[in-house]
Backbone as a printed PyTorch tensor [residue, N CA C, xyz], in Angstrom:
tensor([[[105.7080,  95.9080,  80.2660],
         [105.0640,  96.9610,  81.0500],
         [104.0490,  97.6610,  80.1420]],

        [[102.8430,  97.8730,  80.6480],
         [101.8260,  98.5310,  79.8520],
         [102.1530, 100.0080,  79.6940]],

        [[101.5640, 100.6280,  78.6700],
         [101.7920, 102.0500,  78.4240],
         [101.3580, 102.8850,  79.6320]],

        [[100.2050, 102.5450,  80.2130],
         [ 99.7100, 103.2950,  81.3660],
         [100.6690, 103.1740,  82.5450]],

        [[101.1300, 101.9930,  82.8180],
         [102.0610, 101.7880,  83.9260],
         [103.3730, 102.5380,  83.6590]],

        [[103.8560, 102.5120,  82.4060],
         [105.0940, 103.2130,  82.0600],
         [104.9280, 104.7120,  82.2790]],

        [[103.8020, 105.3020,  81.8400],
         [103.5640, 106.7330,  82.0470],
         [103.5440, 107.0590,  83.5300]],

        [[102.8190, 106.2310,  84.3040],
         [102.7230, 106.4720,  85.7400],
         [104.0910, 106.3930,  86.3950]],

        [[104.8990, 105.4090,  86.0110],
         [106.2340, 105.2750,  86.5810],
         [107.0980, 106.4820,  86.2260]],

        [[107.0160, 106.9540,  84.9910],
         [107.7770, 108.1450,  84.5920],
         [107.3700, 109.3520,  85.4200]],

        [[106.0870, 109.5060,  85.6900],
         [105.6180, 110.6290,  86.4900],
         [106.1500, 110.5440,  87.9130]],

        [[106.1060, 109.3630,  88.5010],
         [106.6170, 109.1900,  89.8550],
         [108.1020, 109.5320,  89.9010]],

        [[108.8560, 109.0900,  88.8960],
         [110.2840, 109.3850,  88.8560],
         [110.5400, 110.8820,  88.7030]],

        [[109.7470, 111.5570,  87.8890],
         [109.8970, 113.0070,  87.7220],
         [109.6830, 113.7180,  89.0540]],

        [[108.6280, 113.3440,  89.7620],
         [108.3250, 113.9780,  91.0450],
         [109.4370, 113.6900,  92.0460]],

        [[109.9160, 112.4490,  92.0710],
         [110.9720, 112.0760,  93.0080],
         [112.2570, 112.8670,  92.7600]],

        [[112.5180, 113.2260,  91.5320],
         [113.7070, 114.0080,  91.1990],
         [113.4960, 115.4990,  91.4420]],

        [[112.3330, 115.8610,  91.9710],
         [112.0730, 117.2670,  92.2640],
         [111.6910, 118.0800,  91.0490]],

        [[111.3550, 117.4250,  89.9690],
         [110.9340, 118.1120,  88.7500],
         [109.5390, 117.6420,  88.3790]],

        [[108.5420, 118.1790,  89.0330],
         [107.1910, 117.7170,  88.7280],
         [106.7140, 118.2170,  87.3660]],

        [[107.1890, 117.5400,  86.3260],
         [106.7670, 117.8860,  84.9690],
         [106.7460, 116.6230,  84.1250]],

        [[106.0890, 116.7250,  82.9960],
         [105.9740, 115.5890,  82.1020],
         [105.9030, 116.1070,  80.6820]],

        [[106.6740, 115.5190,  79.7970],
         [106.7210, 115.9640,  78.4010],
         [106.5960, 114.7440,  77.5020]],

        [[105.7990, 114.8820,  76.4550],
         [105.6400, 113.7870,  75.4940],
         [105.5030, 114.3660,  74.0900]],

        [[106.2090, 113.7980,  73.1440],
         [106.0600, 114.1730,  71.7390],
         [105.0240, 113.2390,  71.1260]],

        [[104.0570, 113.8350,  70.4400],
         [102.9590, 113.0850,  69.8380],
         [102.8730, 113.3970,  68.3490]],

        [[102.3370, 112.4790,  67.5730],
         [102.1250, 112.7880,  66.1550],
         [101.0560, 113.8680,  66.0090]],

        [[101.1630, 114.6780,  64.9910],
         [100.1730, 115.7370,  64.7460],
         [ 98.9640, 115.1060,  64.0490]],

        [[ 98.2010, 114.3810,  64.8440],
         [ 96.9980, 113.6830,  64.3830],
         [ 95.8630, 113.9650,  65.3540]],

        [[ 94.6390, 113.9010,  64.8630],
         [ 93.4770, 114.1270,  65.7280],
         [ 93.4660, 113.1960,  66.9330]],

        [[ 93.9150, 111.9530,  66.7430],
         [ 93.9160, 110.9690,  67.8170],
         [ 94.8240, 111.3700,  68.9810]],

        [[ 95.7470, 112.2730,  68.7380],
         [ 96.6740, 112.6800,  69.7950],
         [ 95.9780, 113.4420,  70.9210]],

        [[ 94.8230, 114.0190,  70.6520],
         [ 94.0820, 114.7010,  71.7180],
         [ 93.6740, 113.7020,  72.7980]],

        [[ 93.2500, 112.5150,  72.3980],
         [ 92.8730, 111.4880,  73.3830],
         [ 94.0980, 111.0300,  74.1690]],

        [[ 95.2210, 110.8620,  73.5040],
         [ 96.4490, 110.4770,  74.1880],
         [ 96.8540, 111.5630,  75.1820]],

        [[ 96.7600, 112.8180,  74.7750],
         [ 97.1160, 113.9340,  75.6620],
         [ 96.1880, 113.9790,  76.8700]],

        [[ 94.9160, 113.6760,  76.6870],
         [ 93.9850, 113.6280,  77.8250],
         [ 94.3930, 112.5400,  78.8180]],

        [[ 94.7470, 111.3660,  78.3010],
         [ 95.1680, 110.2810,  79.1910],
         [ 96.4370, 110.6680,  79.9500]],

        [[ 97.3800, 111.3030,  79.2690],
         [ 98.5960, 111.7600,  79.9430],
         [ 98.2600, 112.7620,  81.0350]],

        [[ 97.3430, 113.6480,  80.7500],
         [ 96.9200, 114.6560,  81.7220],
         [ 96.2900, 113.9840,  82.9430]],

        [[ 95.4190, 113.0290,  82.7170],
         [ 94.7820, 112.3060,  83.8230],
         [ 95.8270, 111.6160,  84.6940]],

        [[ 96.8090, 110.9700,  84.0680],
         [ 97.8510, 110.2750,  84.8270],
         [ 98.7160, 111.2570,  85.6130]],

        [[ 99.0890, 112.3540,  84.9830],
         [ 99.9310, 113.3490,  85.6570],
         [ 99.1950, 113.9280,  86.8590]],

        [[ 97.9800, 114.3480,  86.6560],
         [ 97.2260, 114.9570,  87.7510],
         [ 96.9550, 113.9540,  88.8740]],

        [[ 96.7090, 112.7140,  88.5060],
         [ 96.5270, 111.6860,  89.5220],
         [ 97.8000, 111.4720,  90.3400]],

        [[ 98.9380, 111.4350,  89.6660],
         [100.2160, 111.2580,  90.3690],
         [100.5100, 112.4230,  91.2980]],

        [[100.0420, 113.6060,  90.9320],
         [100.2980, 114.8030,  91.7340],
         [ 99.2020, 115.0680,  92.7670]],

        [[ 98.1950, 114.2090,  92.8230],
         [ 97.1110, 114.4050,  93.7690],
         [ 96.1920, 115.5620,  93.4000]],

        [[ 96.1030, 115.8630,  92.1160],
         [ 95.2730, 116.9670,  91.6430],
         [ 94.0930, 116.4690,  90.8090]],

        [[ 93.4910, 115.3820,  91.2500],
         [ 92.3870, 114.7600,  90.5060],
         [ 91.2350, 115.7210,  90.2350]],

        [[ 91.0060, 116.6720,  91.1240],
         [ 89.8960, 117.6170,  90.9500],
         [ 90.0800, 118.4830,  89.7070]],

        [[ 91.3000, 118.6050,  89.2140],
         [ 91.5550, 119.4330,  88.0260],
         [ 91.3360, 118.6880,  86.7110]],

        [[ 91.1380, 117.3770,  86.7800],
         [ 91.0590, 116.5610,  85.5580],
         [ 90.0100, 117.0700,  84.5660]],

        [[ 88.7680, 117.3540,  84.9640],
         [ 87.7900, 117.7900,  83.9520],
         [ 88.2190, 119.0520,  83.2050]],

        [[ 88.6300, 120.0840,  83.9260],
         [ 89.0280, 121.3370,  83.2670],
         [ 90.3140, 121.1630,  82.4700]],

        [[ 91.3000, 120.4850,  83.0600],
         [ 92.5780, 120.2980,  82.3780],
         [ 92.4120, 119.4320,  81.1230]],

        [[ 91.5440, 118.4470,  81.1790],
         [ 91.2980, 117.5900,  80.0070],
         [ 90.6780, 118.3840,  78.8680]],

        [[ 89.7400, 119.2550,  79.2000],
         [ 89.1270, 120.0970,  78.1750],
         [ 90.1800, 121.0300,  77.5670]],

        [[ 91.0000, 121.6320,  78.4140],
         [ 92.0180, 122.5710,  77.9300],
         [ 93.0320, 121.8690,  77.0320]],

        [[ 93.5490, 120.7190,  77.4540],
         [ 94.5570, 120.0300,  76.6300],
         [ 93.9490, 119.5760,  75.3160]],

        [[ 92.6920, 119.1600,  75.3470],
         [ 92.0220, 118.7460,  74.1120],
         [ 91.9670, 119.9010,  73.1190]],

        [[ 91.5830, 121.0740,  73.5870],
         [ 91.4840, 122.2340,  72.6970],
         [ 92.8540, 122.6740,  72.1850]],

        [[ 93.8660, 122.6690,  73.0460],
         [ 95.2010, 123.0880,  72.5980],
         [ 95.7690, 122.1270,  71.5600]],

        [[ 95.5960, 120.8320,  71.7880],
         [ 96.0830, 119.8420,  70.8140],
         [ 95.2750, 119.9390,  69.5240]],

        [[ 93.9600, 120.0560,  69.6360],
         [ 93.1190, 120.1620,  68.4320],
         [ 93.5200, 121.3700,  67.5860]],

        [[ 93.7930, 122.5030,  68.2430],
         [ 94.2220, 123.6920,  67.5060],
         [ 95.5530, 123.4550,  66.8080]],

        [[ 96.4840, 122.8060,  67.4970],
         [ 97.7900, 122.5320,  66.8880],
         [ 97.6450, 121.5860,  65.6940]],

        [[ 96.7880, 120.5890,  65.8250],
         [ 96.5670, 119.6500,  64.7180],
         [ 95.9150, 120.3630,  63.5410]],

        [[ 94.9220, 121.1780,  63.8190],
         [ 94.1300, 121.8300,  62.7850],
         [ 94.8660, 122.9680,  62.0830]],

        [[ 95.6420, 123.7350,  62.8170],
         [ 96.1610, 124.9880,  62.2740],
         [ 97.6690, 125.0400,  62.0480]],

        [[ 98.3640, 123.9350,  62.2160],
         [ 99.8110, 123.9560,  62.0150],
         [100.2350, 122.8730,  61.0390]],

        [[101.5170, 122.8540,  60.7780],
         [102.0900, 121.8360,  59.8980],
         [103.1390, 121.0670,  60.6710]],

        [[103.7020, 120.0920,  60.0360],
         [104.7280, 119.2880,  60.6760],
         [104.1670, 117.9490,  61.0910]],

        [[105.0670, 117.0710,  61.4590],
         [104.6640, 115.7100,  61.7840],
         [104.3210, 115.5070,  63.2570]],

        [[104.8020, 116.3930,  64.1220],
         [104.5950, 116.1400,  65.5430],
         [104.3520, 117.4320,  66.3140]],

        [[103.9620, 117.2560,  67.5580],
         [103.7990, 118.3570,  68.4940],
         [104.2670, 117.8480,  69.8520]],

        [[104.5750, 118.7720,  70.7440],
         [105.0660, 118.3870,  72.0620],
         [104.0930, 118.8750,  73.1280]],

        [[103.6500, 117.9650,  73.9630],
         [102.7410, 118.2750,  75.0560],
         [103.5480, 118.2590,  76.3480]],

        [[103.3650, 119.2720,  77.1740],
         [104.0630, 119.3090,  78.4570],
         [103.0880, 119.6810,  79.5620]],

        [[103.2460, 119.0430,  80.6960],
         [102.4790, 119.3540,  81.9030],
         [103.4990, 119.6550,  82.9870]],

        [[103.3070, 120.7620,  83.6570],
         [104.2410, 121.1650,  84.7060],
         [103.4380, 121.5940,  85.9220]],

        [[103.8140, 121.0730,  87.0400],
         [103.1520, 121.4520,  88.2880],
         [103.4200, 122.9280,  88.5380]],

        [[102.3910, 123.6800,  88.8490],
         [102.5540, 125.1100,  89.1270],
         [101.9340, 125.4030,  90.4840]],

        [[102.7470, 125.4280,  91.4770],
         [102.2580, 125.6580,  92.8210],
         [101.5960, 124.4270,  93.3930]],

        [[100.9900, 124.5920,  94.5510],
         [100.3820, 123.4690,  95.2500],
         [ 99.0910, 122.9900,  94.6090]],

        [[ 98.3990, 123.8770,  93.8830],
         [ 97.0810, 123.5010,  93.3820],
         [ 96.8870, 123.7620,  91.8990]],

        [[ 97.9730, 123.7570,  91.1220],
         [ 97.8120, 124.0640,  89.7110],
         [ 98.7250, 123.2650,  88.8040]],

        [[ 98.4140, 123.3510,  87.5230],
         [ 99.2090, 122.7070,  86.4890],
         [ 99.2690, 123.6390,  85.2870]],

        [[100.4400, 123.7340,  84.7040],
         [100.5850, 124.4560,  83.4390],
         [100.6300, 123.4200,  82.3290]],

        [[ 99.7590, 123.5950,  81.3630],
         [ 99.6480, 122.7030,  80.2200],
         [100.1610, 123.4730,  79.0130]],

        [[101.0400, 122.8480,  78.2250],
         [101.4950, 123.5540,  77.0290],
         [101.6160, 122.6060,  75.8550]],

        [[101.4600, 123.1810,  74.6700],
         [101.6180, 122.4540,  73.4230],
         [102.5540, 123.2730,  72.5420]],

        [[103.6160, 122.6380,  72.0920],
         [104.5680, 123.2740,  71.1850],
         [104.3480, 122.6860,  69.8070]],

        [[104.2040, 123.5670,  68.8200],
         [104.0180, 123.1110,  67.4510],
         [104.9960, 123.8310,  66.5300]],

        [[104.9900, 123.4800,  65.2670],
         [105.9490, 124.0010,  64.3150],
         [105.5440, 125.2780,  63.6070]],

        [[104.4820, 125.9250,  64.0370],
         [104.0270, 127.1560,  63.3940],
         [104.4250, 128.3680,  64.2350]],

        [[104.8470, 129.4160,  63.5710],
         [105.1760, 130.6510,  64.2730],
         [103.9440, 131.5570,  64.4370]],

        [[102.8370, 131.2170,  63.7820],
         [101.6210, 132.0310,  63.8900],
         [101.0060, 131.8790,  65.2710]],

        [[100.7890, 133.0040,  65.9210],
         [100.2090, 133.0070,  67.2600],
         [ 98.7120, 132.7100,  67.1620]],

        [[ 98.1560, 132.0510,  68.1650],
         [ 96.7190, 131.7570,  68.1380],
         [ 95.9090, 133.0360,  68.2860]],

        [[ 94.7600, 133.0410,  67.6530],
         [ 93.8760, 134.1990,  67.6930],
         [ 92.5230, 133.7390,  68.2170]],

        [[ 92.0560, 134.3820,  69.2590],
         [ 90.7290, 134.0820,  69.8050],
         [ 89.6940, 134.6670,  68.8550]],

        [[ 88.8130, 133.8230,  68.3680],
         [ 87.8110, 134.2510,  67.3940],
         [ 86.4740, 134.5310,  68.0530]],

        [[ 85.6330, 135.2210,  67.3300],
         [ 84.2650, 135.4960,  67.7450],
         [ 83.3350, 134.9070,  66.6820]],

        [[ 83.1420, 133.5770,  66.7060],
         [ 82.2940, 132.9750,  65.6820],
         [ 80.8390, 133.3650,  65.8620]],

        [[ 80.1120, 133.3730,  64.7710],
         [ 78.6810, 133.6560,  64.8180],
         [ 77.9390, 132.5420,  65.5380]],

        [[ 76.7120, 132.8170,  65.8850],
         [ 75.8980, 131.8590,  66.6330],
         [ 75.7060, 130.5450,  65.8830]],

        [[ 75.6930, 130.5910,  64.5670],
         [ 75.4730, 129.3920,  63.7620],
         [ 76.7630, 128.6550,  63.4190]],

        [[ 77.9160, 129.2250,  63.7280],
         [ 79.2060, 128.6030,  63.3840],
         [ 79.3920, 127.3020,  64.1630]],

        [[ 79.9450, 126.3060,  63.4830],
         [ 80.1670, 125.0010,  64.0890],
         [ 81.4480, 124.9990,  64.9230]],

        [[ 82.4680, 125.7080,  64.5010],
         [ 83.7530, 125.7090,  65.2010],
         [ 84.1920, 127.1180,  65.5480]],

        [[ 85.4600, 127.2260,  65.9500],
         [ 86.0400, 128.5290,  66.2200],
         [ 85.9450, 128.9860,  67.6630]],

        [[ 85.5430, 128.0800,  68.5660],
         [ 85.3710, 128.4690,  69.9680],
         [ 86.4310, 127.8780,  70.9010]],

        [[ 87.4270, 127.2230,  70.3380],
         [ 88.4290, 126.5320,  71.1460],
         [ 89.1260, 127.4250,  72.1530]],

        [[ 89.6160, 128.5660,  71.7300],
         [ 90.3110, 129.4450,  72.6650],
         [ 89.3520, 130.1130,  73.6470]],

        [[ 88.0950, 130.2650,  73.2710],
         [ 87.1080, 130.7570,  74.2400],
         [ 86.9460, 129.7470,  75.3650]],

        [[ 86.9410, 128.4590,  75.0190],
         [ 86.8500, 127.4200,  76.0460],
         [ 88.0910, 127.4060,  76.9290]],

        [[ 89.2620, 127.5190,  76.3000],
         [ 90.5010, 127.5660,  77.0730],
         [ 90.4470, 128.7340,  78.0490]],

        [[ 90.0510, 129.8790,  77.5580],
         [ 89.9610, 131.0760,  78.4070],
         [ 88.9670, 130.8790,  79.5530]],

        [[ 87.8740, 130.1850,  79.2950],
         [ 86.8440, 129.9840,  80.3160],
         [ 87.2740, 128.9980,  81.4040]],

        [[ 88.0820, 127.9920,  81.0530],
         [ 88.4330, 126.9470,  82.0090],
         [ 89.8380, 127.0790,  82.5800]],

        [[ 90.6380, 127.9810,  82.0660],
         [ 92.0010, 128.1870,  82.5610],
         [ 92.0720, 129.4930,  83.3460]],

        [[ 92.9360, 129.5250,  84.3370],
         [ 93.1510, 130.7450,  85.1100],
         [ 93.8750, 131.7940,  84.2580]],

        [[ 94.7120, 131.3210,  83.3420],
         [ 95.4690, 132.2050,  82.4560],
         [ 95.9220, 131.3830,  81.2600]],

        [[ 96.2030, 132.0380,  80.1650],
         [ 96.7350, 131.3520,  78.9960],
         [ 97.4910, 132.3460,  78.1350]],

        [[ 98.3080, 131.8410,  77.2300],
         [ 99.0440, 132.7060,  76.3210],
         [ 99.8820, 131.8810,  75.3570]],

        [[100.7270, 132.5750,  74.6200],
         [101.6240, 131.8860,  73.6960],
         [102.9330, 132.6450,  73.6430]],

        [[103.9680, 131.9420,  73.2400],
         [105.2810, 132.5560,  73.1140],
         [106.0590, 131.8420,  72.0250]],

        [[106.9500, 132.5760,  71.3760],
         [107.7300, 131.9560,  70.3060],
         [108.7100, 130.9250,  70.8510]],

        [[108.9650, 129.9420,  70.0450],
         [109.9650, 128.9100,  70.3010],
         [110.9100, 128.9200,  69.1100]],

        [[112.0970, 128.3630,  69.2380],
         [113.0330, 128.3620,  68.1030],
         [112.4550, 127.7730,  66.8140]],

        [[111.6000, 126.7580,  66.9530],
         [111.0600, 126.1360,  65.7410],
         [109.5510, 126.2590,  65.6330]],

        [[108.9620, 127.2560,  66.2830],
         [107.5120, 127.4190,  66.2250],
         [107.0190, 128.2680,  67.3700]],

        [[106.0420, 127.7250,  68.1050],
         [105.4950, 128.4610,  69.2550],
         [105.0490, 127.4840,  70.3250]],

        [[104.8810, 128.0370,  71.5190],
         [104.3550, 127.2820,  72.6570],
         [103.0840, 127.9950,  73.1080]],

        [[101.9850, 127.2580,  73.1400],
         [100.7230, 127.7830,  73.6500],
         [100.5140, 127.0990,  75.0020]],

        [[100.2590, 127.8950,  76.0240],
         [100.1640, 127.3700,  77.3780],
         [ 98.8840, 127.8540,  78.0530]],

        [[ 98.4710, 127.1090,  79.0540],
         [ 97.3280, 127.4760,  79.8780],
         [ 97.5690, 126.9440,  81.2650]],

        [[ 97.1720, 127.7130,  82.2500],
         [ 97.3010, 127.2720,  83.6340],
         [ 95.9150, 126.9870,  84.2000]],

        [[ 95.7850, 125.7850,  84.7530],
         [ 94.5400, 125.3670,  85.3850],
         [ 94.8410, 125.2250,  86.8770]],

        [[ 93.9940, 125.8420,  87.6940],
         [ 94.1870, 125.8180,  89.1550],
         [ 92.9320, 125.3220,  89.8520]],

        [[ 93.1570, 124.8040,  91.0380],
         [ 92.0550, 124.3180,  91.8650],
         [ 91.3980, 125.4120,  92.6440]]])
């Protein structure tokens, strides 16, 4: 069974069990942002929320990139949870207890705008402590 088919089957099973959510542990590597985007596309497609793919893909990319860039540890956990009829909550759990800080980079700065993008494309976002780090979440709605 291909990886894509396996992910899709897992999503269908989650929905059938009345738990429209999906969780995957990924290595804390830059490449994991692409994997998280593919998972997001599959989840939203299974839930009939294809219109959210562009915004949700941008949000998950920024959350994973921040976790890779600013935390330690070997892995991170990505979760997608259906929130109402037209939304999805995206979260990334990492091993750092430091809460994310929205920065105000100068006009010439190359980076530092990730949370500004999350704020612009998500209906809401935040972070909360976890036993072994923190969970940063964002809700994207149609």
